[in-house]
Amino acid sequence: MEQKHLREDILRISGVNPRKCMKCGKCTGTCPSYDEMEFHPHQFVYMVESGDIQPLMESKGLYKCLTCFACVERCPRQVEPAKLIEAVRLSVIRQQGQNHLKPDQIPAMLDEDLPQQAIVSAMRKYAK
């Protein structure tokens, strides 16, 4: 899919206006997956805004987002970075053979230190 159309599709799916972002970094400062992601929430918003989406789609950090919405709660402009991340993830999954994780792989990844939220989020995302 052409980058311009991909950007428009992601914006339509997410319902987010990335131009509202003032790049304050509050979303990134509250992200529990910060250390696991190569692109942090505020960078993610900027990259979608600028149309630089391919690196996001190829990023392993795309699947590290817990969808906890901490970034949404902290954003003073209601930009909702988690919704953009979900939309990009959905775009990747919609491409034939690009699903990052299969539901039967999840039980092997469980351990006692894994937050329950991550388990529920994984099952919700990948059990379809």
XYZ file of C-alpha atoms in Angstrom:
128
model
C 0.000 0.000 0.000
C 1.276 3.457 -0.870
C 2.608 5.405 2.159
C 0.135 8.283 1.755
C -2.832 5.903 1.620
C -1.416 3.884 4.494
C -1.156 7.031 6.639
C -4.727 8.023 5.769
C -5.938 4.503 6.588
C -4.165 4.525 9.962
C -5.616 7.934 10.828
C -9.093 6.765 9.822
C -8.852 3.529 11.824
C -7.490 5.241 14.937
C -9.603 8.385 14.828
C -6.546 10.285 16.120
C -5.319 13.681 14.959
C -1.517 13.515 15.429
C -1.199 17.201 14.555
C -2.528 18.027 18.042
C 0.677 16.601 19.563
C 2.939 19.267 21.044
C 5.772 16.746 21.574
C 5.935 17.290 25.335
C 6.885 13.633 25.965
C 4.455 13.073 28.855
C 3.101 10.010 27.065
C 6.565 8.535 26.789
C 7.444 9.394 30.390
C 4.546 7.300 31.673
C 4.903 4.331 29.296
C 5.600 1.062 31.178
C 7.058 -0.449 27.978
C 9.468 2.440 27.392
C 12.610 0.297 27.695
C 11.240 -2.330 25.307
C 10.271 -0.027 22.434
C 12.661 1.424 19.857
C 10.066 4.092 18.985
C 8.429 5.699 22.003
C 4.830 6.986 22.013
C 5.657 10.615 21.159
C 8.025 9.464 18.378
C 5.350 7.123 17.109
C 2.852 9.988 16.850
C 5.364 12.160 15.014
C 6.276 9.371 12.580
C 2.633 8.732 11.715
C 2.077 12.465 11.285
C 5.048 12.756 8.939
C 4.069 9.602 7.005
C 7.192 7.660 8.037
C 5.176 4.525 8.776
C 7.224 1.685 7.280
C 9.826 1.658 10.113
C 6.954 1.475 12.606
C 5.415 -1.464 10.789
C 8.733 -3.329 10.836
C 9.419 -2.532 14.489
C 9.352 -5.319 17.081
C 8.453 -2.611 19.617
C 5.068 -2.327 17.926
C 4.126 -5.501 19.798
C 5.580 -4.374 23.130
C 2.840 -1.786 23.701
C 0.575 -3.074 26.479
C -2.339 -0.915 25.344
C -2.640 0.197 28.952
C -3.586 3.723 27.806
C -1.239 5.368 30.316
C -0.056 7.538 27.413
C -3.650 8.526 26.696
C -4.245 9.464 30.339
C -1.142 11.682 30.513
C -1.602 13.511 27.210
C -2.691 17.117 27.811
C -3.978 17.343 24.217
C -5.882 13.995 24.053
C -3.756 12.722 21.161
C -4.164 9.029 22.147
C -0.874 7.456 20.974
C -2.060 3.953 21.957
C -4.825 4.159 19.359
C -2.262 4.999 16.685
C -0.118 2.057 17.768
C -3.156 -0.242 17.591
C -4.024 1.059 14.108
C -0.495 0.454 12.808
C -0.502 -3.007 14.378
C -3.821 -3.744 12.705
C -2.412 -2.585 9.367
C 0.466 -5.027 9.733
C -1.834 -7.876 10.715
C -4.058 -7.171 7.716
C -1.130 -7.795 5.391
C -1.043 -11.452 4.422
C 1.200 -13.518 6.701
C 2.332 -10.634 8.892
C 0.724 -11.635 12.193
C 3.475 -11.298 14.805
C 2.123 -13.719 17.369
C -0.130 -16.749 17.225
C -2.498 -17.463 20.157
C -0.889 -20.847 20.877
C 2.472 -19.110 21.487
C 1.162 -17.036 24.395
C 1.086 -19.732 27.158
C 4.818 -20.412 26.692
C 5.540 -16.738 27.321
C 3.746 -16.582 30.669
C 5.636 -16.217 33.921
C 4.759 -15.063 37.434
C 6.199 -11.565 36.869
C 4.083 -10.852 33.779
C 1.332 -8.342 34.571
C -2.192 -9.699 34.172
C -2.917 -6.730 31.924
C -0.336 -7.966 29.415
C -1.933 -11.431 29.317
C -5.431 -10.044 28.761
C -4.141 -7.604 26.155
C -2.278 -10.350 24.280
C -5.302 -12.620 24.231
C -7.545 -9.783 23.057
C -5.171 -8.814 20.268
C -4.120 -12.191 18.981
C -7.048 -14.514 19.644
C -8.979 -13.288 16.585
